[in-house]
XYZ file of C-alpha atoms in Angstrom:
162
model
C 15.510 -83.239 -90.200
C 18.289 -80.742 -89.726
C 17.785 -76.973 -89.644
C 20.259 -76.509 -92.488
C 18.167 -78.773 -94.718
C 15.107 -76.652 -94.014
C 17.039 -73.454 -94.739
C 18.327 -74.902 -98.005
C 14.799 -75.850 -99.009
C 13.801 -72.195 -98.438
C 16.035 -71.121 -101.339
C 14.530 -68.416 -103.588
C 11.826 -67.550 -101.035
C 11.580 -64.466 -98.843
C 12.935 -64.799 -95.323
C 13.601 -62.440 -92.457
C 16.922 -62.742 -90.642
C 17.619 -61.141 -87.274
C 21.252 -60.658 -86.307
C 22.761 -60.655 -82.834
C 23.213 -56.890 -83.085
C 19.430 -56.466 -83.474
C 19.282 -55.561 -87.184
C 16.756 -57.353 -89.389
C 17.235 -58.270 -93.030
C 14.173 -59.067 -95.128
C 14.984 -60.481 -98.557
C 15.043 -63.380 -100.983
C 17.422 -66.180 -99.998
C 19.804 -66.875 -102.876
C 22.265 -69.277 -101.304
C 23.477 -70.688 -98.004
C 26.331 -72.943 -96.942
C 27.084 -75.359 -94.122
C 28.260 -72.521 -91.867
C 24.849 -70.851 -92.340
C 26.377 -67.948 -94.252
C 23.611 -66.466 -96.403
C 23.333 -64.449 -99.587
C 20.145 -62.386 -99.807
C 18.800 -60.343 -102.735
C 16.421 -57.352 -102.786
C 16.972 -56.729 -99.100
C 15.309 -54.257 -96.758
C 17.522 -53.632 -93.733
C 15.951 -52.346 -90.535
C 18.236 -50.867 -87.892
C 18.301 -52.229 -84.361
C 16.305 -49.253 -83.073
C 13.677 -49.740 -85.788
C 13.704 -46.120 -86.971
C 15.952 -46.459 -90.056
C 15.343 -48.518 -93.185
C 17.776 -49.229 -96.009
C 17.477 -51.018 -99.349
C 20.210 -53.162 -100.856
C 20.431 -55.347 -103.942
C 22.632 -58.026 -102.380
C 23.742 -58.759 -98.830
C 26.047 -61.405 -97.398
C 25.341 -62.438 -93.795
C 27.873 -64.354 -91.765
C 26.377 -67.432 -90.109
C 27.739 -66.890 -86.604
C 26.123 -63.427 -86.461
C 22.605 -64.762 -87.131
C 20.253 -64.885 -84.161
C 16.973 -66.069 -85.710
C 15.164 -66.733 -88.984
C 11.554 -66.346 -90.002
C 10.141 -67.918 -93.121
C 6.849 -68.950 -94.649
C 5.417 -72.049 -92.896
C 4.759 -73.585 -96.310
C 8.511 -74.067 -96.689
C 8.536 -76.509 -93.778
C 5.500 -78.458 -95.014
C 6.986 -78.642 -98.526
C 10.245 -79.907 -97.068
C 8.475 -82.589 -95.019
C 6.523 -83.699 -98.106
C 9.765 -83.883 -100.083
C 11.429 -86.044 -97.412
C 8.422 -88.382 -97.268
C 8.351 -88.772 -101.054
C 12.065 -89.497 -101.107
C 11.691 -92.195 -98.439
C 8.869 -93.873 -100.334
C 10.744 -94.051 -103.624
C 14.066 -95.107 -102.096
C 13.250 -98.758 -101.355
C 15.678 -100.658 -99.128
C 18.315 -98.646 -97.335
C 21.772 -98.413 -98.792
C 24.092 -101.111 -97.557
C 21.355 -103.379 -96.227
C 21.427 -107.048 -97.155
C 17.684 -107.394 -97.406
C 15.745 -110.241 -95.846
C 16.026 -113.994 -96.163
C 12.355 -114.263 -97.043
C 9.563 -116.238 -95.468
C 8.617 -119.889 -95.746
C 8.270 -120.993 -99.330
C 10.382 -118.138 -100.661
C 13.989 -118.287 -101.652
C 14.933 -114.934 -100.124
C 18.299 -113.255 -100.184
C 21.280 -115.531 -99.638
C 24.035 -112.961 -99.446
C 27.367 -112.955 -101.191
C 29.178 -116.070 -102.296
C 30.275 -118.024 -99.262
C 27.929 -116.348 -96.789
C 25.288 -119.090 -96.924
C 22.433 -116.685 -96.315
C 23.338 -115.626 -92.792
C 21.373 -112.411 -93.088
C 22.965 -109.675 -91.019
C 25.420 -111.851 -89.035
C 28.444 -111.165 -91.170
C 30.848 -113.546 -92.858
C 31.582 -116.091 -90.159
C 35.215 -116.041 -89.136
C 36.177 -113.404 -91.707
C 35.852 -109.752 -90.843
C 35.028 -110.122 -87.146
C 37.645 -111.444 -84.779
C 35.188 -112.891 -82.259
C 33.432 -115.404 -84.524
C 35.004 -118.833 -84.704
C 38.119 -117.762 -82.796
C 37.057 -117.744 -79.206
C 34.836 -115.349 -77.384
C 35.867 -111.756 -76.623
C 39.568 -112.377 -76.888
C 39.673 -115.406 -74.565
C 42.367 -117.290 -76.400
C 41.362 -120.114 -78.675
C 38.649 -121.530 -76.436
C 35.897 -123.192 -78.365
C 38.141 -124.340 -81.195
C 41.599 -125.156 -79.890
C 41.876 -128.060 -77.471
C 38.104 -128.580 -77.297
C 38.073 -128.449 -73.482
C 40.571 -131.199 -72.641
C 41.624 -129.887 -69.255
C 44.823 -127.964 -68.678
C 46.760 -129.372 -71.619
C 47.020 -127.446 -74.806
C 47.244 -123.827 -75.636
C 44.474 -121.382 -75.081
C 42.313 -123.240 -72.579
C 41.125 -120.319 -70.460
C 44.464 -118.628 -71.063
C 46.429 -120.970 -68.744
C 48.637 -122.793 -71.225
C 50.429 -126.073 -70.434
C 50.969 -126.867 -66.714
C 51.975 -130.515 -66.829
C 55.408 -131.986 -66.078
């Protein structure tokens, strides 16, 4: 849970913002962006010394000047409930291949040609280390099938015969 998500969920509620200069702004949060710039409405501004108060209809606060925020604790609990509800209704995560199933079940077999490998990928396609040697060590494992020094790719030595 990111702080910006919590701030965005506090939209249209009253918050108190303290700036680095010591002034406090108490108002209704209208909008915020990814730089934490904020638009407040019906604002009461308190000076840094605390002896002067001002009223304003709308105020724009720059995000890098904000020191702290105070908001109703219900905003956080509502946000946590919203996240939990979203997780429960989402189902499997985006991009996941699912599971192959248990005994007696057909399960997920993947795309055509994958033969139900689950999360291992597509064999020799897509990943250079599957079916073509191990970690860039030539063609070992497929090339000369371990027939000594002859042939290309056996431990990277090449042909040494006469």
